[in-house]
Amino acid sequence: MNASPEMIPPDGDVKPATGDNLPTLLAEIRARRNDFAVAQQISGDIIEGFKRVGVYRAMVAKRFGGEERTPAEFCRLIERISEADGSAGWVASFGDGACNLAALPDETLGKIYANGPDVVYSAAIFPLQPARRSTGGFVVSGAWPFASGSPGAALIGVGIAVEDDPTGGLPRVAVVPAEKVTIRPHWDVIGLQGTGSHDVVLEDIIVPEEWTLIRGGSPTLDRPIYRYPSVAFAAQAHAVVGIGIARSALNELIAISRSRPSITGAPVMGQRGYVQLETAKAEAKLRSARSFFYEATEELWNEALNGSINPNTATLMRLAATNAALQSAEVCNIASSLAGTGSLYTASNLARAMCDSFVVAQHAALNEGTLQRAGQLLLGGPAQPGFP
């Protein structure tokens, strides 16, 4: 019997060893993805499932009980979760936040991981809100949108601007316990509806300086995974969500093309020439983008292992991430278009994939503006704070 395309792991990848819990968790996510959209958040039991399969400990230092997984291993895990549901994958992708937290002082990290490495962190960085210095640290007030996964987080980071702060143009992030943060529901969108990307609000909260970090700055911990550029890693952790969503959309299209008859009496979809042609193009588009993505990941990781990052390599990683997001969205649009009226229903996986992938590609770290910035750097132009 010939294996169908959806049964073949792209590029022959060996999946990460996340334990026997992962297939069960993925099945549960697929069964409940409509529920997540209605609730506008991923449920607490799924967040606990993420902990069991290692999402939140993957990038935590081994000295704190973490695993220090490679960027490619983490991304493949997020890709599989995203194939089950884009919103679940997006929330899980914030497991990369441990790399940002690694810029906190060692003593602070010890407190964060005192009870284990499975700490759920959410962040909403922009717009930076003004904060003032006090004897206890910084007095922080303001509202920040797009705090994905905040309903299930234990720690929440917010971007602040402090007068005469020597950060080199990089944002300072105040990390606070979730109980000090008000979550203001404000997530009425067409895609990634289950991510709980609400506004977070702080009112005159004093944050000690040792609980702040410089996003994109030097990490406290000197390990290869923390030499890997954290801003680039955040972009690729989001981009790989699009790859998983697109894989799900193509699998759906292939399945219905083989069996669904036309109500007009036309041949089944899989027997129509234009469907065969566009499906082949979409498959090649997705696999090409995915291959570039993981090739750039491995190249950058090898440099982190050797202790020195070439800015051009980091730029290529950002380019690969943006390309993955944009190409994945195009693949989802192709799949939805080919499926015809079957993709119109709100509960359709193809409709969900099209909308979810569109939102991924609209992210500030992945939209077409980042292509221009990558091209500028590749052509010898000046770097900007926070890019690549």
Short mmCIF file of C-alpha atoms in Angstrom, two decimals:
data_model
loop_
_atom_site.label_atom_id
_atom_site.label_comp_id
_atom_site.label_asym_id
_atom_site.label_seq_id
_atom_site.Cartn_x
_atom_site.Cartn_y
_atom_site.Cartn_z
CA MET A 1 0.00 0.00 0.00
CA ASN A 2 1.36 3.45 -0.91
CA ALA A 3 1.66 5.92 1.91
CA SER A 4 -0.44 9.05 1.50
CA PRO A 5 1.34 12.44 1.62
CA GLU A 6 -0.07 13.29 5.03
CA MET A 7 1.60 10.18 6.47
CA ILE A 8 5.07 11.14 5.28
CA PRO A 9 7.03 13.34 7.73
CA PRO A 10 8.30 16.33 5.67
CA ASP A 11 12.03 16.09 4.94
CA GLY A 12 12.22 12.79 6.86
CA ASP A 13 12.52 14.63 10.18
CA VAL A 14 12.91 12.66 13.36
CA LYS A 15 10.29 14.02 15.72
CA PRO A 16 11.38 15.28 19.15
CA ALA A 17 11.20 12.79 21.99
CA THR A 18 8.49 14.40 24.07
CA GLY A 19 7.11 11.26 25.62
CA ASP A 20 4.00 9.20 25.11
CA ASN A 21 1.77 12.10 26.17
CA LEU A 22 2.13 14.03 22.91
CA PRO A 23 -0.13 11.98 20.56
CA THR A 24 -2.88 11.96 23.19
CA LEU A 25 -2.53 15.69 23.73
CA LEU A 26 -2.65 16.42 19.99
CA ALA A 27 -5.81 14.34 19.59
CA GLU A 28 -7.43 16.26 22.45
CA ILE A 29 -6.45 19.60 20.89
CA ARG A 30 -7.89 18.64 17.50
CA ALA A 31 -11.15 17.54 19.10
CA ARG A 32 -11.56 20.80 21.02
CA ARG A 33 -10.22 23.50 18.71
CA ASN A 34 -13.70 24.96 18.11
CA ASP A 35 -14.13 25.25 21.87
CA PHE A 36 -10.88 27.23 22.17
CA ALA A 37 -12.09 29.72 19.57
CA VAL A 38 -15.38 30.27 21.39
CA ALA A 39 -13.67 30.63 24.78
CA GLN A 40 -10.97 32.88 23.24
CA GLN A 41 -8.30 31.01 25.15
CA ILE A 42 -6.59 27.66 25.51
CA SER A 43 -8.02 25.81 28.49
CA GLY A 44 -6.01 25.21 31.65
CA ASP A 45 -5.86 21.44 31.19
CA ILE A 46 -4.21 21.89 27.78
CA ILE A 47 -1.66 24.25 29.34
CA GLU A 48 -0.95 21.47 31.84
CA GLY A 49 -0.58 19.13 28.88
CA PHE A 50 2.00 21.48 27.39
CA LYS A 51 3.93 21.19 30.63
CA ARG A 52 3.84 17.39 30.49
CA VAL A 53 5.27 17.26 26.95
CA GLY A 54 8.02 19.72 27.84
CA VAL A 55 6.95 22.93 26.10
CA TYR A 56 7.91 25.21 28.99
CA ARG A 57 11.03 23.41 30.20
CA ALA A 58 12.47 22.88 26.71
CA MET A 59 14.53 26.09 26.69
CA VAL A 60 15.19 26.36 30.44
CA ALA A 61 18.76 25.84 31.67
CA LYS A 62 19.55 22.34 32.90
CA ARG A 63 20.78 23.79 36.19
CA PHE A 64 17.16 24.82 36.88
CA GLY A 65 15.73 21.47 35.84
CA GLY A 66 15.22 22.39 32.19
CA GLU A 67 16.26 20.57 29.04
CA GLU A 68 18.15 23.16 26.92
CA ARG A 69 16.69 21.73 23.73
CA THR A 70 17.96 22.97 20.36
CA PRO A 71 15.95 25.61 18.49
CA ALA A 72 15.07 23.07 15.77
CA GLU A 73 13.77 20.56 18.32
CA PHE A 74 11.58 23.20 19.95
CA CYS A 75 10.27 24.42 16.60
CA ARG A 76 9.36 20.90 15.48
CA LEU A 77 7.37 20.43 18.68
CA ILE A 78 5.50 23.71 18.09
CA GLU A 79 4.94 22.73 14.45
CA ARG A 80 3.21 19.51 15.49
CA ILE A 81 1.00 21.28 18.01
CA SER A 82 0.13 23.93 15.39
CA GLU A 83 -0.88 21.24 12.93
CA ALA A 84 -3.49 20.16 15.50
CA ASP A 85 -4.60 23.77 16.11
CA GLY A 86 -3.02 27.10 15.26
CA SER A 87 -4.13 28.83 18.46
CA ALA A 88 -2.71 26.05 20.61
CA GLY A 89 0.55 26.18 18.69
CA TRP A 90 0.75 29.97 19.05
CA VAL A 91 0.31 29.81 22.81
CA ALA A 92 2.81 26.95 23.07
CA SER A 93 5.34 28.93 21.03
CA PHE A 94 5.79 31.27 23.99
CA GLY A 95 7.76 28.50 25.62
CA ASP A 96 10.65 30.27 23.86
CA GLY A 97 10.24 32.98 26.50
CA ALA A 98 12.69 31.15 28.73
CA CYS A 99 15.40 32.46 26.39
CA ASN A 100 14.29 36.03 27.07
CA LEU A 101 14.10 35.40 30.80
CA ALA A 102 17.72 34.23 30.67
CA ALA A 103 18.68 37.93 30.58
CA LEU A 104 17.44 38.30 34.17
CA PRO A 105 19.95 38.16 37.03
CA ASP A 106 20.91 34.69 38.20
CA GLU A 107 19.31 35.20 41.60
CA THR A 108 16.00 36.17 40.00
CA LEU A 109 16.09 33.11 37.76
CA GLY A 110 16.63 30.97 40.84
CA LYS A 111 13.43 32.37 42.32
CA ILE A 112 11.46 31.87 39.11
CA TYR A 113 12.42 28.20 38.84
CA ALA A 114 12.49 27.43 42.56
CA ASN A 115 9.52 25.07 42.17
CA GLY A 116 10.51 23.59 38.83
CA PRO A 117 11.15 24.58 35.22
CA ASP A 118 7.59 24.48 33.88
CA VAL A 119 6.90 28.20 34.28
CA VAL A 120 4.40 29.73 31.85
CA TYR A 121 5.49 33.17 30.64
CA SER A 122 3.54 35.61 28.48
CA ALA A 123 4.69 39.02 27.28
CA ALA A 124 3.27 42.13 25.65
CA ILE A 125 6.15 44.45 24.82
CA PHE A 126 4.78 47.27 22.68
CA PRO A 127 3.93 50.06 22.89
CA LEU A 128 6.53 50.81 25.54
CA GLN A 129 4.84 52.55 28.45
CA PRO A 130 6.69 55.20 30.48
CA ALA A 131 7.91 54.07 33.90
CA ARG A 132 9.63 56.09 36.58
CA ARG A 133 12.42 55.10 38.91
CA SER A 134 11.76 54.73 42.62
CA THR A 135 13.72 53.47 45.58
CA GLY A 136 12.18 50.03 45.07
CA GLY A 137 12.83 49.80 41.32
CA PHE A 138 10.40 51.06 38.67
CA VAL A 139 6.80 52.21 39.04
CA VAL A 140 4.93 50.66 36.14
CA SER A 141 1.50 51.63 34.81
CA GLY A 142 -0.22 51.22 31.49
CA ALA A 143 -2.00 48.88 29.12
CA TRP A 144 -0.41 46.56 26.57
CA PRO A 145 -2.28 44.72 23.79
CA PHE A 146 -1.68 41.28 22.26
CA ALA A 147 -0.66 39.44 25.44
CA SER A 148 -1.03 35.99 23.89
CA GLY A 149 -1.55 33.19 26.40
CA SER A 150 -1.88 35.60 29.30
CA PRO A 151 -4.92 33.83 30.86
CA GLY A 152 -2.75 30.76 31.55
CA ALA A 153 0.50 32.52 32.46
CA ALA A 154 2.27 32.64 35.82
CA LEU A 155 4.55 35.51 34.78
CA ILE A 156 3.81 38.39 32.42
CA GLY A 157 6.36 40.72 30.85
CA VAL A 158 5.54 44.26 29.70
CA GLY A 159 7.68 46.76 27.82
CA ILE A 160 8.64 49.98 29.60
CA ALA A 161 10.55 53.14 28.70
CA VAL A 162 12.63 54.79 31.40
CA GLU A 163 14.24 58.20 31.00
CA ASP A 164 18.01 58.05 30.39
CA ASP A 165 17.93 54.24 30.35
CA PRO A 166 21.19 52.94 28.79
CA THR A 167 19.63 50.09 26.80
CA GLY A 168 21.05 50.96 23.40
CA GLY A 169 17.58 51.41 21.92
CA LEU A 170 16.39 47.98 23.06
CA PRO A 171 13.21 47.74 25.16
CA ARG A 172 13.32 47.09 28.89
CA VAL A 173 10.84 44.44 30.00
CA ALA A 174 9.33 44.34 33.48
CA VAL A 175 8.46 40.81 34.60
CA VAL A 176 5.65 40.57 37.14
CA PRO A 177 3.58 37.80 38.72
CA ALA A 178 0.30 37.29 36.90
CA GLU A 179 -1.71 38.03 40.03
CA LYS A 180 -0.54 41.65 39.86
CA VAL A 181 -1.85 42.05 36.32
CA THR A 182 -5.39 42.76 35.17
CA ILE A 183 -6.37 40.99 31.96
CA ARG A 184 -8.79 43.11 29.97
CA PRO A 185 -10.68 41.03 27.36
CA HIS A 186 -10.05 42.58 23.97
CA TRP A 187 -9.58 39.77 21.46
CA ASP A 188 -12.36 39.83 18.87
CA VAL A 189 -10.55 38.73 15.71
CA ILE A 190 -10.90 36.51 12.64
CA GLY A 191 -7.97 34.21 13.31
CA LEU A 192 -5.99 32.63 16.16
CA GLN A 193 -9.14 33.24 18.16
CA GLY A 194 -8.17 30.85 20.94
CA THR A 195 -4.89 32.54 21.87
CA GLY A 196 -6.34 34.80 24.56
CA SER A 197 -4.29 37.71 23.22
CA HIS A 198 -6.03 40.22 25.45
CA ASP A 199 -4.81 43.53 26.86
CA VAL A 200 -2.88 43.43 30.13
CA VAL A 201 -3.10 46.36 32.55
CA LEU A 202 -0.84 47.40 35.43
CA GLU A 203 -1.55 50.24 37.82
CA ASP A 204 1.35 51.68 39.83
CA ILE A 205 3.06 48.34 40.33
CA ILE A 206 6.60 48.60 41.71
CA VAL A 207 8.90 46.23 39.84
CA PRO A 208 12.40 45.75 41.33
CA GLU A 209 15.16 46.37 38.80
CA GLU A 210 16.38 42.79 39.18
CA TRP A 211 13.00 41.70 37.78
CA THR A 212 13.58 43.62 34.55
CA LEU A 213 15.56 42.57 31.47
CA ILE A 214 16.71 44.10 28.22
CA ARG A 215 14.98 42.34 25.34
CA GLY A 216 17.64 41.34 22.82
CA GLY A 217 20.40 42.19 25.29
CA SER A 218 23.14 40.00 26.68
CA PRO A 219 21.94 36.95 28.61
CA THR A 220 23.07 36.23 32.16
CA LEU A 221 23.56 32.55 31.37
CA ASP A 222 26.38 31.54 29.02
CA ARG A 223 25.01 28.49 27.27
CA PRO A 224 24.69 27.90 23.49
CA ILE A 225 20.91 28.22 23.54
CA TYR A 226 21.20 31.68 25.13
CA ARG A 227 23.84 32.78 22.63
CA TYR A 228 21.27 32.04 19.92
CA PRO A 229 19.65 35.46 19.19
CA SER A 230 16.50 35.58 21.30
CA VAL A 231 14.63 38.06 19.09
CA ALA A 232 15.27 35.96 15.99
CA PHE A 233 14.21 32.87 17.91
CA ALA A 234 10.95 34.51 18.96
CA ALA A 235 10.18 35.33 15.32
CA GLN A 236 10.87 31.79 14.16
CA ALA A 237 8.87 30.24 17.02
CA HIS A 238 5.88 32.22 15.74
CA ALA A 239 6.61 31.50 12.07
CA VAL A 240 6.69 27.74 12.55
CA VAL A 241 3.08 27.96 13.72
CA GLY A 242 2.21 28.95 10.17
CA ILE A 243 4.06 25.92 8.79
CA GLY A 244 2.03 23.58 11.01
CA ILE A 245 -1.23 25.28 10.06
CA ALA A 246 -0.42 25.02 6.35
CA ARG A 247 0.44 21.32 6.70
CA SER A 248 -2.95 20.75 8.28
CA ALA A 249 -4.68 22.63 5.46
CA LEU A 250 -2.95 20.65 2.74
CA ASN A 251 -3.69 17.37 4.49
CA GLU A 252 -7.34 18.35 4.67
CA LEU A 253 -7.42 19.29 0.99
CA ILE A 254 -5.79 16.00 -0.05
CA ALA A 255 -8.25 13.99 2.04
CA ILE A 256 -11.38 15.62 0.63
CA SER A 257 -10.00 15.70 -2.94
CA ARG A 258 -9.86 11.91 -3.04
CA SER A 259 -13.42 11.25 -2.03
CA ARG A 260 -15.76 14.23 -2.04
CA PRO A 261 -18.14 14.20 -5.02
CA SER A 262 -19.35 17.38 -6.68
CA ILE A 263 -22.97 18.37 -6.18
CA THR A 264 -23.04 19.36 -9.85
CA GLY A 265 -21.98 15.94 -11.07
CA ALA A 266 -18.43 17.02 -11.94
CA PRO A 267 -15.53 14.62 -11.27
CA VAL A 268 -14.26 14.36 -7.71
CA MET A 269 -11.77 17.12 -6.91
CA GLY A 270 -8.72 14.92 -7.16
CA GLN A 271 -9.53 14.08 -10.80
CA ARG A 272 -9.63 17.71 -11.93
CA GLY A 273 -6.49 18.96 -13.65
CA TYR A 274 -6.41 22.39 -12.02
CA VAL A 275 -6.71 20.84 -8.53
CA GLN A 276 -3.86 18.43 -9.26
CA LEU A 277 -1.66 21.29 -10.56
CA GLU A 278 -2.31 23.72 -7.72
CA THR A 279 -1.99 21.03 -5.04
CA ALA A 280 1.44 20.08 -6.41
CA LYS A 281 2.52 23.73 -6.43
CA ALA A 282 1.29 24.26 -2.86
CA GLU A 283 3.07 21.13 -1.63
CA ALA A 284 6.33 22.29 -3.21
CA LYS A 285 5.87 25.82 -1.83
CA LEU A 286 5.36 24.61 1.72
CA ARG A 287 8.20 22.10 1.70
CA SER A 288 10.58 24.65 0.16
CA ALA A 289 9.78 27.27 2.79
CA ARG A 290 10.07 24.69 5.54
CA SER A 291 13.44 23.44 4.28
CA PHE A 292 14.86 26.98 4.16
CA PHE A 293 13.50 27.56 7.66
CA TYR A 294 15.23 24.57 9.24
CA GLU A 295 18.39 24.97 7.16
CA ALA A 296 18.78 28.55 8.47
CA THR A 297 17.98 27.35 12.00
CA GLU A 298 20.74 24.75 11.95
CA GLU A 299 23.27 27.19 10.47
CA LEU A 300 22.59 29.75 13.19
CA TRP A 301 22.62 27.06 15.87
CA ASN A 302 26.03 25.83 14.76
CA GLU A 303 27.37 29.35 15.19
CA ALA A 304 25.85 29.54 18.69
CA LEU A 305 27.58 26.26 19.54
CA ASN A 306 30.88 27.74 18.39
CA GLY A 307 30.36 30.89 20.45
CA SER A 308 30.09 33.61 17.78
CA ILE A 309 27.03 34.76 15.81
CA ASN A 310 27.46 36.24 12.34
CA PRO A 311 24.87 39.02 11.82
CA ASN A 312 24.32 37.84 8.23
CA THR A 313 23.39 34.38 9.48
CA ALA A 314 20.91 35.86 11.93
CA THR A 315 19.50 38.00 9.12
CA LEU A 316 18.98 34.89 6.98
CA MET A 317 17.11 33.29 9.90
CA ARG A 318 14.79 36.28 10.09
CA LEU A 319 14.30 36.11 6.33
CA ALA A 320 13.55 32.38 6.52
CA ALA A 321 11.02 32.97 9.32
CA THR A 322 9.18 35.70 7.44
CA ASN A 323 9.24 33.65 4.24
CA ALA A 324 7.78 30.67 6.12
CA ALA A 325 4.94 32.76 7.52
CA LEU A 326 4.07 34.39 4.19
CA GLN A 327 4.34 31.21 2.11
CA SER A 328 2.31 29.23 4.65
CA ALA A 329 -0.47 31.79 4.48
CA GLU A 330 -0.46 31.53 0.68
CA VAL A 331 -0.64 27.73 0.87
CA CYS A 332 -3.64 27.94 3.19
CA ASN A 333 -5.34 30.35 0.81
CA ILE A 334 -4.74 27.97 -2.11
CA ALA A 335 -6.12 25.00 -0.17
CA SER A 336 -9.19 26.92 0.91
CA SER A 337 -9.84 28.19 -2.61
CA LEU A 338 -9.56 24.73 -4.15
CA ALA A 339 -11.97 23.26 -1.61
CA GLY A 340 -14.77 25.54 -2.81
CA THR A 341 -17.89 25.93 -0.71
CA GLY A 342 -16.71 23.32 1.78
CA SER A 343 -14.29 25.87 3.20
CA LEU A 344 -16.97 28.49 3.88
CA TYR A 345 -18.27 27.05 7.13
CA THR A 346 -16.92 28.59 10.33
CA ALA A 347 -16.24 25.14 11.79
CA SER A 348 -14.23 24.11 8.71
CA ASN A 349 -10.57 23.39 9.36
CA LEU A 350 -9.73 25.01 6.02
CA ALA A 351 -11.52 28.22 6.94
CA ARG A 352 -9.76 28.22 10.29
CA ALA A 353 -6.39 27.55 8.68
CA MET A 354 -6.82 30.38 6.19
CA CYS A 355 -7.71 32.90 8.90
CA ASP A 356 -5.12 31.65 11.41
CA SER A 357 -2.29 31.72 8.88
CA PHE A 358 -3.28 35.23 7.82
CA VAL A 359 -2.92 36.42 11.41
CA VAL A 360 0.49 34.74 11.75
CA ALA A 361 1.71 36.56 8.64
CA GLN A 362 0.40 39.89 9.97
CA HIS A 363 2.60 39.74 13.07
CA ALA A 364 5.03 42.64 13.36
CA ALA A 365 7.99 40.24 13.43
CA LEU A 366 6.85 38.40 10.29
CA ASN A 367 5.12 40.83 7.94
CA GLU A 368 6.55 42.07 4.65
CA GLY A 369 8.29 44.98 6.36
CA THR A 370 10.78 42.51 7.81
CA LEU A 371 11.62 41.34 4.30
CA GLN A 372 12.72 44.87 3.47
CA ARG A 373 14.83 45.09 6.61
CA ALA A 374 16.49 41.77 5.83
CA GLY A 375 17.24 42.92 2.30
CA GLN A 376 18.72 46.14 3.63
CA LEU A 377 21.13 44.24 5.86
CA LEU A 378 22.03 41.69 3.20
CA LEU A 379 22.97 44.57 0.91
CA GLY A 380 25.25 46.14 3.51
CA GLY A 381 22.83 48.64 5.01
CA PRO A 382 22.81 49.71 8.67
CA ALA A 383 21.39 47.50 11.40
CA GLN A 384 18.49 48.67 13.56
CA PRO A 385 17.95 47.93 17.28
CA GLY A 386 16.15 44.63 17.70
CA PHE A 387 16.78 43.38 14.16
CA PRO A 388 17.86 40.77 13.28
#
